[in-house]
Short mmCIF file of C-alpha atoms and ligand atoms in Angstrom, two decimals:
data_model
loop_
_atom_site.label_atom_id
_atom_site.label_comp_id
_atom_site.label_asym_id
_atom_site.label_seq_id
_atom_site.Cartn_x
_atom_site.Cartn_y
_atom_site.Cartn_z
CA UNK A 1 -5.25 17.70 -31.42
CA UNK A 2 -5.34 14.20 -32.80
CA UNK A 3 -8.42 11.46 -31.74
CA UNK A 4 -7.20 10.29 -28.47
CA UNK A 5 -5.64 6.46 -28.67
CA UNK A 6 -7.68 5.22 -25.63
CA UNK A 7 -10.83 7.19 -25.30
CA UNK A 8 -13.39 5.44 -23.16
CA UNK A 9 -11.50 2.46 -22.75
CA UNK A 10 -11.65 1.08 -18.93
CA UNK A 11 -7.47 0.51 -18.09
CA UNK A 12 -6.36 -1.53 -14.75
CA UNK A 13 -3.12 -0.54 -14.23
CA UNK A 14 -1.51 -1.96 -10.90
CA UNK A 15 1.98 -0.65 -9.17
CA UNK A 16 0.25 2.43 -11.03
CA UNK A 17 1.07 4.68 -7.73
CA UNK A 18 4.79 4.61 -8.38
CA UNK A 19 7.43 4.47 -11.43
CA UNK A 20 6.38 3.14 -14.88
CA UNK A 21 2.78 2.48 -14.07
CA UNK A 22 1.93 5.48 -13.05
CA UNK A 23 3.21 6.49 -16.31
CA UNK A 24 1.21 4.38 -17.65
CA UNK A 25 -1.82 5.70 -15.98
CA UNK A 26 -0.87 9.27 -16.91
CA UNK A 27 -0.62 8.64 -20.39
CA UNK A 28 -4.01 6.78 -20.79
CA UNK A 29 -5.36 9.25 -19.07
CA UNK A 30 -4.31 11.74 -21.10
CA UNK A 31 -5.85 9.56 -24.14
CA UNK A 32 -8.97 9.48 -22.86
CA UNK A 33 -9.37 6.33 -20.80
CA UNK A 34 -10.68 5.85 -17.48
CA UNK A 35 -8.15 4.17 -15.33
CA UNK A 36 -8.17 1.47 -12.00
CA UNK A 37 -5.10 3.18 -10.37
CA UNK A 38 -3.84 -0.39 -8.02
CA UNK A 39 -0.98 0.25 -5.86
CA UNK A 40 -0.76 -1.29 -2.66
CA UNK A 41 1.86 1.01 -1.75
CA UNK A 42 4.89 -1.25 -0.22
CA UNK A 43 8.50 -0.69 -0.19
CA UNK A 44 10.83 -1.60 -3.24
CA UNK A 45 11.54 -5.29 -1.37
CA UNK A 46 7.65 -5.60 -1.52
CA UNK A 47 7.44 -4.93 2.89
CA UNK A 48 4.71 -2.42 4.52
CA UNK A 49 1.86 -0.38 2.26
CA UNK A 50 0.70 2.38 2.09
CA UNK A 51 -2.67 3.95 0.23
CA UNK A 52 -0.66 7.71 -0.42
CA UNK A 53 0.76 6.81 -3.96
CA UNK A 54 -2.37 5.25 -5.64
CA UNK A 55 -4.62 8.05 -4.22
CA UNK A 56 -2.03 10.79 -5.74
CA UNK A 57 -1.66 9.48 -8.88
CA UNK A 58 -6.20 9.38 -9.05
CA UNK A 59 -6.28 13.33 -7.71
CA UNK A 60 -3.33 13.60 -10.67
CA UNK A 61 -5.33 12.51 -13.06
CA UNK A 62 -8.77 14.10 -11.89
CA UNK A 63 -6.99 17.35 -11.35
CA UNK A 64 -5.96 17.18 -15.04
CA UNK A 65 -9.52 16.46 -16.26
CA UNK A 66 -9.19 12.58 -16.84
CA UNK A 67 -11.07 9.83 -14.78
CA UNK A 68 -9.05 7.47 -12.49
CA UNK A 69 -10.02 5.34 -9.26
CA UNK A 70 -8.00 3.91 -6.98
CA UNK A 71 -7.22 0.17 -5.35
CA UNK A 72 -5.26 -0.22 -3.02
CA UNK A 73 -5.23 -4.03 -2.83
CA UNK A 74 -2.36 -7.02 -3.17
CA UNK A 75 -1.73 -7.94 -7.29
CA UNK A 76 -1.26 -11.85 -5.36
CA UNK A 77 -4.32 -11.92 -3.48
CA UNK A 78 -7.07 -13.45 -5.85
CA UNK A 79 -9.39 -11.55 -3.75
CA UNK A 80 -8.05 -8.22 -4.20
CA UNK A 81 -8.00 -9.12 -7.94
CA UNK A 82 -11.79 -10.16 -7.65
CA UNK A 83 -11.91 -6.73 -6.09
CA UNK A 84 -9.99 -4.70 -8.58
CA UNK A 85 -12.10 -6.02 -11.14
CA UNK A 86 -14.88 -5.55 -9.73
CA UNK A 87 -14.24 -1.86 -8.53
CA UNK A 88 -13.68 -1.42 -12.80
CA UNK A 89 -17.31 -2.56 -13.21
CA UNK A 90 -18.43 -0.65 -10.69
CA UNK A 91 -16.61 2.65 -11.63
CA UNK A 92 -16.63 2.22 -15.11
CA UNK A 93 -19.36 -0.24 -16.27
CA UNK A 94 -16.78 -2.30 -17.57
CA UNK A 95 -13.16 -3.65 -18.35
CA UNK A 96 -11.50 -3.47 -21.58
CA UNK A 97 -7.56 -3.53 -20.64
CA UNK A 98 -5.45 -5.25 -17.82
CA UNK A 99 -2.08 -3.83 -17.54
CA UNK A 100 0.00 -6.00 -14.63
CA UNK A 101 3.17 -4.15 -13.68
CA UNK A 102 3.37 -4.24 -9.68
CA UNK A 103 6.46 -5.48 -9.15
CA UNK A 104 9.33 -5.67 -6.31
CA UNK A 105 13.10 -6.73 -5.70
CA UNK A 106 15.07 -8.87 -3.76
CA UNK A 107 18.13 -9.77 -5.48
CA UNK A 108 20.74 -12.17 -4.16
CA UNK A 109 22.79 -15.09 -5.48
CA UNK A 110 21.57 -17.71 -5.42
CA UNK A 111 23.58 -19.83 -2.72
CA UNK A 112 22.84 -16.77 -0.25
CA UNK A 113 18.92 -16.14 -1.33
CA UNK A 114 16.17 -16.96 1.45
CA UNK A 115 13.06 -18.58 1.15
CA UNK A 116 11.18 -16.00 1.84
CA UNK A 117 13.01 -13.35 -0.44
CA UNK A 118 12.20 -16.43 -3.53
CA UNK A 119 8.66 -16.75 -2.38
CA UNK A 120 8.39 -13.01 -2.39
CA UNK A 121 9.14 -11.94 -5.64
CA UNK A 122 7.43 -15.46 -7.26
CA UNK A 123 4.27 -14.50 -5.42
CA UNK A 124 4.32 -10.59 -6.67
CA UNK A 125 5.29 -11.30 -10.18
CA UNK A 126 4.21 -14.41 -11.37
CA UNK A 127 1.10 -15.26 -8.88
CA UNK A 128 0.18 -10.93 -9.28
CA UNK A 129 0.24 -11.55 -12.87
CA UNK A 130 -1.82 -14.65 -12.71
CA UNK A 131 -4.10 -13.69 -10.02
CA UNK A 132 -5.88 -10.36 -11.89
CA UNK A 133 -5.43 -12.19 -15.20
CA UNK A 134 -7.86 -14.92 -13.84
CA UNK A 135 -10.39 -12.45 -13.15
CA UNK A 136 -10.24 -10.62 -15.91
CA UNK A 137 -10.09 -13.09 -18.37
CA UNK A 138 -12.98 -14.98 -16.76
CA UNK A 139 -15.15 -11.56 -17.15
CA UNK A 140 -14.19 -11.42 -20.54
CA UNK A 141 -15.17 -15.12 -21.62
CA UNK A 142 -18.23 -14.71 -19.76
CA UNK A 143 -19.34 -12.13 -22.00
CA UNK A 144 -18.36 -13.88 -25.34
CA UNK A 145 -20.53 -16.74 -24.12
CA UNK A 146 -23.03 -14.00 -23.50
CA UNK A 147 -22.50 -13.03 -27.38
CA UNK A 148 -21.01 -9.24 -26.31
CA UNK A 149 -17.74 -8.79 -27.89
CA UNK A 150 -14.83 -8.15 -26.70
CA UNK A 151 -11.81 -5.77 -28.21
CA UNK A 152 -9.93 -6.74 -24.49
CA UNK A 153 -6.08 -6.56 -24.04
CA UNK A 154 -3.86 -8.22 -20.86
CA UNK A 155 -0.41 -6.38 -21.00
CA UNK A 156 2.21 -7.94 -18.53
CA UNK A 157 6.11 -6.83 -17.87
CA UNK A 158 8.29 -9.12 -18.48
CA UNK A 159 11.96 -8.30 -17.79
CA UNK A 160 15.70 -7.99 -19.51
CA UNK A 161 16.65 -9.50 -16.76
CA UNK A 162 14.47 -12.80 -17.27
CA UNK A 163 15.00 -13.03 -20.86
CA UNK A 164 18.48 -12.42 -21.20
CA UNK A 165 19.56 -13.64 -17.87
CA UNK A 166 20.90 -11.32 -15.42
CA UNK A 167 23.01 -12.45 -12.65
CA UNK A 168 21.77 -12.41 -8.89
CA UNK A 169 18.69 -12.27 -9.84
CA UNK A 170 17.31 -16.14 -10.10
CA UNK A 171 14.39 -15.17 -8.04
CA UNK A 172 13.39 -11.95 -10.50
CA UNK A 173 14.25 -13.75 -13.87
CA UNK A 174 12.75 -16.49 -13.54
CA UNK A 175 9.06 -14.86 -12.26
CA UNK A 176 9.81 -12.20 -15.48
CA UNK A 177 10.47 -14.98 -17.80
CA UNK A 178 7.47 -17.10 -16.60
CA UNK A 179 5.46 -13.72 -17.29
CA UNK A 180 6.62 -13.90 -21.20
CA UNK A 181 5.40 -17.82 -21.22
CA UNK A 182 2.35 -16.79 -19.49
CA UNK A 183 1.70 -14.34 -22.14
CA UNK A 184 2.40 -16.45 -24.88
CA UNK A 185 -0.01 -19.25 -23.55
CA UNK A 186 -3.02 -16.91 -22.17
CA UNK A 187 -2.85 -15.27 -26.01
CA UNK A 188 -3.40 -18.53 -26.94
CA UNK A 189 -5.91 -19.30 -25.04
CA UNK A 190 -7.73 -16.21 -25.01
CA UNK A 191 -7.82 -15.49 -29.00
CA UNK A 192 -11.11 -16.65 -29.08
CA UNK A 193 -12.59 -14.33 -26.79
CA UNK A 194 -11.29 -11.06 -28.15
CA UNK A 195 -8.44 -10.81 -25.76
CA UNK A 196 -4.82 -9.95 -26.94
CA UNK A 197 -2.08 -10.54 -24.31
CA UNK A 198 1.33 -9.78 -25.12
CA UNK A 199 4.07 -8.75 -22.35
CA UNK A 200 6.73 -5.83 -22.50
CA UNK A 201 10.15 -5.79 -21.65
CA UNK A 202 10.16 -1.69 -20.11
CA UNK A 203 13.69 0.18 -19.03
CA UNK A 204 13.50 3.08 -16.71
CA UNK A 205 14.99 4.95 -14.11
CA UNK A 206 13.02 3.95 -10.77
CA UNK A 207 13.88 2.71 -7.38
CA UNK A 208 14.14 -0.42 -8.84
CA UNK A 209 17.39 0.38 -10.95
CA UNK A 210 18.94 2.52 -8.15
CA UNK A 211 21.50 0.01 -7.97
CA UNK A 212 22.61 0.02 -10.93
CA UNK A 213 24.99 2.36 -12.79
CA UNK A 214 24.16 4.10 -16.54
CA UNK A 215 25.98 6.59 -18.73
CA UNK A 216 24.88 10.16 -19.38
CA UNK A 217 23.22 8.91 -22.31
CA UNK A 218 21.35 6.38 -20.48
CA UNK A 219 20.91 8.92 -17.74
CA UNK A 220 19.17 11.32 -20.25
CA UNK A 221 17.15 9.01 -22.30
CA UNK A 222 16.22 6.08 -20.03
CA UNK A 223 13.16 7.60 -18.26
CA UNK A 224 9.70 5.79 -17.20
CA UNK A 225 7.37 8.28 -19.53
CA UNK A 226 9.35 6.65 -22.51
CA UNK A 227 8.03 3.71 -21.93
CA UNK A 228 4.45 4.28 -22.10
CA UNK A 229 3.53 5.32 -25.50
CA UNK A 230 3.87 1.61 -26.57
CA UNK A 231 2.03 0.68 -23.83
CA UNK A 232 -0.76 2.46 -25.16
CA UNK A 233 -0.48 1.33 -27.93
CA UNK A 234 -1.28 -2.17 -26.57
CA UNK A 235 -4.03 -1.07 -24.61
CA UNK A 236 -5.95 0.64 -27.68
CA UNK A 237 -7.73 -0.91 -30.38
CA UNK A 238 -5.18 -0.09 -32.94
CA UNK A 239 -2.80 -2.60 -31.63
CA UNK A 240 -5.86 -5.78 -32.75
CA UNK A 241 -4.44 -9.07 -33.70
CA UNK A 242 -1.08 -8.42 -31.65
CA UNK A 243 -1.27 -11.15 -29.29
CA UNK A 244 1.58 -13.98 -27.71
CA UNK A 245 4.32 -10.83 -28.19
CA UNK A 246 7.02 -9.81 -26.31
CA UNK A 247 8.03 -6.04 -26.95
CA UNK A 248 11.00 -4.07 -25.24
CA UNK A 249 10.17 -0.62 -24.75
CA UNK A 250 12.06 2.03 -23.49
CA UNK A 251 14.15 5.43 -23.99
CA UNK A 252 16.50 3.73 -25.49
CA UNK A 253 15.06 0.81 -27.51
CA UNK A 254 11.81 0.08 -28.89
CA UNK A 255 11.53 -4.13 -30.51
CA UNK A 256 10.35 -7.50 -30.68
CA UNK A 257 12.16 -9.96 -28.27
CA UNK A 258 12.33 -12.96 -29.74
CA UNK A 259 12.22 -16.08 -28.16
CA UNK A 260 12.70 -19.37 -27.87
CA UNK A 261 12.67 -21.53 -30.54
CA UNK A 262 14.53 -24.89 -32.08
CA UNK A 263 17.58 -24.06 -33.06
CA UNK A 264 20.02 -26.99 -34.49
CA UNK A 265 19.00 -30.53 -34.15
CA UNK A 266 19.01 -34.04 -35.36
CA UNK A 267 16.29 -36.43 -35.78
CA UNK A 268 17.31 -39.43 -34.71
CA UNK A 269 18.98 -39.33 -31.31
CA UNK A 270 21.60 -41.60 -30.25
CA UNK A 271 20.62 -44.86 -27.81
CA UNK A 272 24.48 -44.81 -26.24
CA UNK A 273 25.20 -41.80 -24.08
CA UNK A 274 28.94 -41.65 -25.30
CA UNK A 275 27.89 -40.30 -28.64
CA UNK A 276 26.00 -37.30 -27.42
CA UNK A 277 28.97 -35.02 -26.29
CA UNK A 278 30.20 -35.37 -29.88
CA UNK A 279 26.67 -34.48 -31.29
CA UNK A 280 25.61 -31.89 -28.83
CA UNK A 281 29.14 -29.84 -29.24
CA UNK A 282 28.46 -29.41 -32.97
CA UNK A 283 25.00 -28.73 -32.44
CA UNK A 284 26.04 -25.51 -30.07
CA UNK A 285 28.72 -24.50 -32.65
CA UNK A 286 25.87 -23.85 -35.42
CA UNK A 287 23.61 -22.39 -32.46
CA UNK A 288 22.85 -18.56 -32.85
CA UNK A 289 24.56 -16.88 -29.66
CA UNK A 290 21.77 -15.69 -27.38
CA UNK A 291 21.41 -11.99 -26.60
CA UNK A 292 22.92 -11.36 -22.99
CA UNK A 293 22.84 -8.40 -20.65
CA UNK A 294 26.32 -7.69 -22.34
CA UNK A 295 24.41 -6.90 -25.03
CA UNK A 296 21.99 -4.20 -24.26
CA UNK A 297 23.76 -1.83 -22.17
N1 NAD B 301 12.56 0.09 -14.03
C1 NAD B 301 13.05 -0.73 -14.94
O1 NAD B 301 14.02 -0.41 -15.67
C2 NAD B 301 12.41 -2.08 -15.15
C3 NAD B 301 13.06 -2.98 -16.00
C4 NAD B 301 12.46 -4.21 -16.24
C5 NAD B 301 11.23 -4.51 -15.67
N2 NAD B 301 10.64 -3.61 -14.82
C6 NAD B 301 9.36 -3.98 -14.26
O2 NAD B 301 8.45 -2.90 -14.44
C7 NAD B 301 7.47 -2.92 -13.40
C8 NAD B 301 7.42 -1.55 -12.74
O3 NAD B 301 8.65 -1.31 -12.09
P1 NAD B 301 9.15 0.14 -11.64
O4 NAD B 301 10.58 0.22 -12.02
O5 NAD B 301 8.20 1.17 -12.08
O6 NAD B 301 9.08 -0.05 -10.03
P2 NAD B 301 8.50 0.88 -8.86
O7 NAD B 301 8.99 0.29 -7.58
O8 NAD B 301 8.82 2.31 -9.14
O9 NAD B 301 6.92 0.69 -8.99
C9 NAD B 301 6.33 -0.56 -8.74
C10 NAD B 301 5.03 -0.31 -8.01
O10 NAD B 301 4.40 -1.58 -7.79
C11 NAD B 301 3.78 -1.54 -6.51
N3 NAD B 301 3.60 -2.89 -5.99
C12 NAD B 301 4.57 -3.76 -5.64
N4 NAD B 301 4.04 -4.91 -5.20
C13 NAD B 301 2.69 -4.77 -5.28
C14 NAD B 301 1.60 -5.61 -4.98
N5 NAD B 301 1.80 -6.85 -4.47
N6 NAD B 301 0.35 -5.16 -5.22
C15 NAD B 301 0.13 -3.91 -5.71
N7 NAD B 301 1.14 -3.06 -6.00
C16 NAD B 301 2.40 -3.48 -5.79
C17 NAD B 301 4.74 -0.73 -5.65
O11 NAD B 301 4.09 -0.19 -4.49
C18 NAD B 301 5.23 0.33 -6.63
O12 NAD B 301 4.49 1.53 -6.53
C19 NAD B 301 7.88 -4.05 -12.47
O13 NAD B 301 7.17 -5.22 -12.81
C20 NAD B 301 9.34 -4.24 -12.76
O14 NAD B 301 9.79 -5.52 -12.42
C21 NAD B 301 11.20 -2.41 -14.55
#
């Protein structure tokens, strides 16, 4: 058999108890790293927990040889992150990858969505992608200003449905398209101290896409474990100097998103307000279309 990809490497992977992540626990596993298994265990609209699926997907792992503990905290509690990190060091001696993946649902248009189901999937996504991050990345600069090095990656999951804008879903796409932002900037920020962070853009049939409807095709090819093998990708060292990224990876599709940038302009803008609908109309006639939902499926 060929080297393993990940072997010794120390993984976080949270939502790891269920769906993608636990592929992605299974397959770094299987290439040798040893793996924080975080899932707190809720239902798919983020309510109730429960420690069964992290625990399973540890004995899994064990059962098969590999080395896994589990978390069961909250990705947007600060203090379970402090704690996830710190179970890493415990367990492992160290941290060398951050995968955040937890994620939940609850989908409505807008003019019918609730505070709390906004606040809910902003706090999971966006403040459970932040809130590990933090840690993480504070470990990791500490030991650059130590003078270790670091070969350190953050993956975070970014959606279709933020990037390319899927309707009923303001809550969802904008958290998933704050996570690619979040990426971009933290890669920025974090160059310096041996941390890549890029974001993917996964597909797979979960209880999250129970709703929706796919061909055979889709049916046949779209499945979590296709998702992972980029994923570990990130999380090795092979993947060095890929940082600010966003890749789409599933059964069906593996690419670069690309993102924003300026597209047709002029340099001098106009002082009286009556010019711009002149200007701005031939500006969007040269504009590239964007790539919609239409698009992918
Ligand atoms: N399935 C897809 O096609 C698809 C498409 C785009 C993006 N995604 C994203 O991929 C990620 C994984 O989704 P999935 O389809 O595997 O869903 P899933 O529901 O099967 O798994 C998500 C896991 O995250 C856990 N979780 C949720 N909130 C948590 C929290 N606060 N703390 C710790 N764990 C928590 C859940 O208990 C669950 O086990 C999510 O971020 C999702 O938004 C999925």
């Amino acid at each position: 058999m060929s080297e393993k990809m990940c072997e010794g490497r120390v993984c976080i992977v949270t939502g790891a108890g269920r769906g993608i992540g636990r592929e992605y626990a299974l397959l770094l596993a299987t290439e040798g790293a040893k793996v924080v298994v975080n899932d707190y265990g809720g239902a798919r609209d983020g309510t109730g927990s429960d420690q069964g699926p992290a625990h399973e997907v540890v004995e899994e792992i064990i059962a098969s040889g590999g080395k896994a503990v589990a978390h069961v905290g909250n990705v947007s509690s600060l203090a379970d992150a402090q704690t996830m990190v710190q179970l890493a060091l415990d367990t492992f001696g160290g941290l060398d990858v951050l995968i955040n993946n937890a994620g939940i649902l609850r989908d409505r248009m807008l003019f019918s969505m609730t505070e709390e189901e906004w606040d809910a999937v902003i706090r999971v996504h966006l403040k459970g992608t932040w809130a590990p991050s933090r840690v993480a990345s504070e470990y990791w600069r500490n030991r650059a200003k130590a003078g270790e090095s670091n070969d350190a990656r953050i993956v975070c999951t970014t959606s279709v449905a933020g990037i390319y804008a899927n309707t009923g879903q303001t809550n969802y796409g904008a958290a998933k398209a704050g996570i690619a932002a979040f990426a971009q900037i933290a890669a920025q920020e974090l160059v310096r101290y041996g941390v890549t962070v890029n974001a993917v853009c996964p597909g797979g049939l979960t209880r999250l896409t129970e709703d929706l409807s796919f061909s055979d095709e889709m049916l046949a090819r779209f499945r979590p474990e296709r998702v992972a093998p980029a994923v570990v990708w990130l999380a090795s060292a092979q993947s060095a100097g890929v940082t600010g990224q966003v890749i789409e990876s599933s059964g069906m599709v593996l690419g670069i998103a690309e993102g924003w940038r300026r597209g047709p302009h002029i340099d001098n803008p106009p002082m009286d307000p009556r010019e711009v609908d002149g200007i701005v109309r031939g500006l969007l006639a040269e504009a590239k279309p964007r790539t919609t939902m239409a698009d992918i499926v």
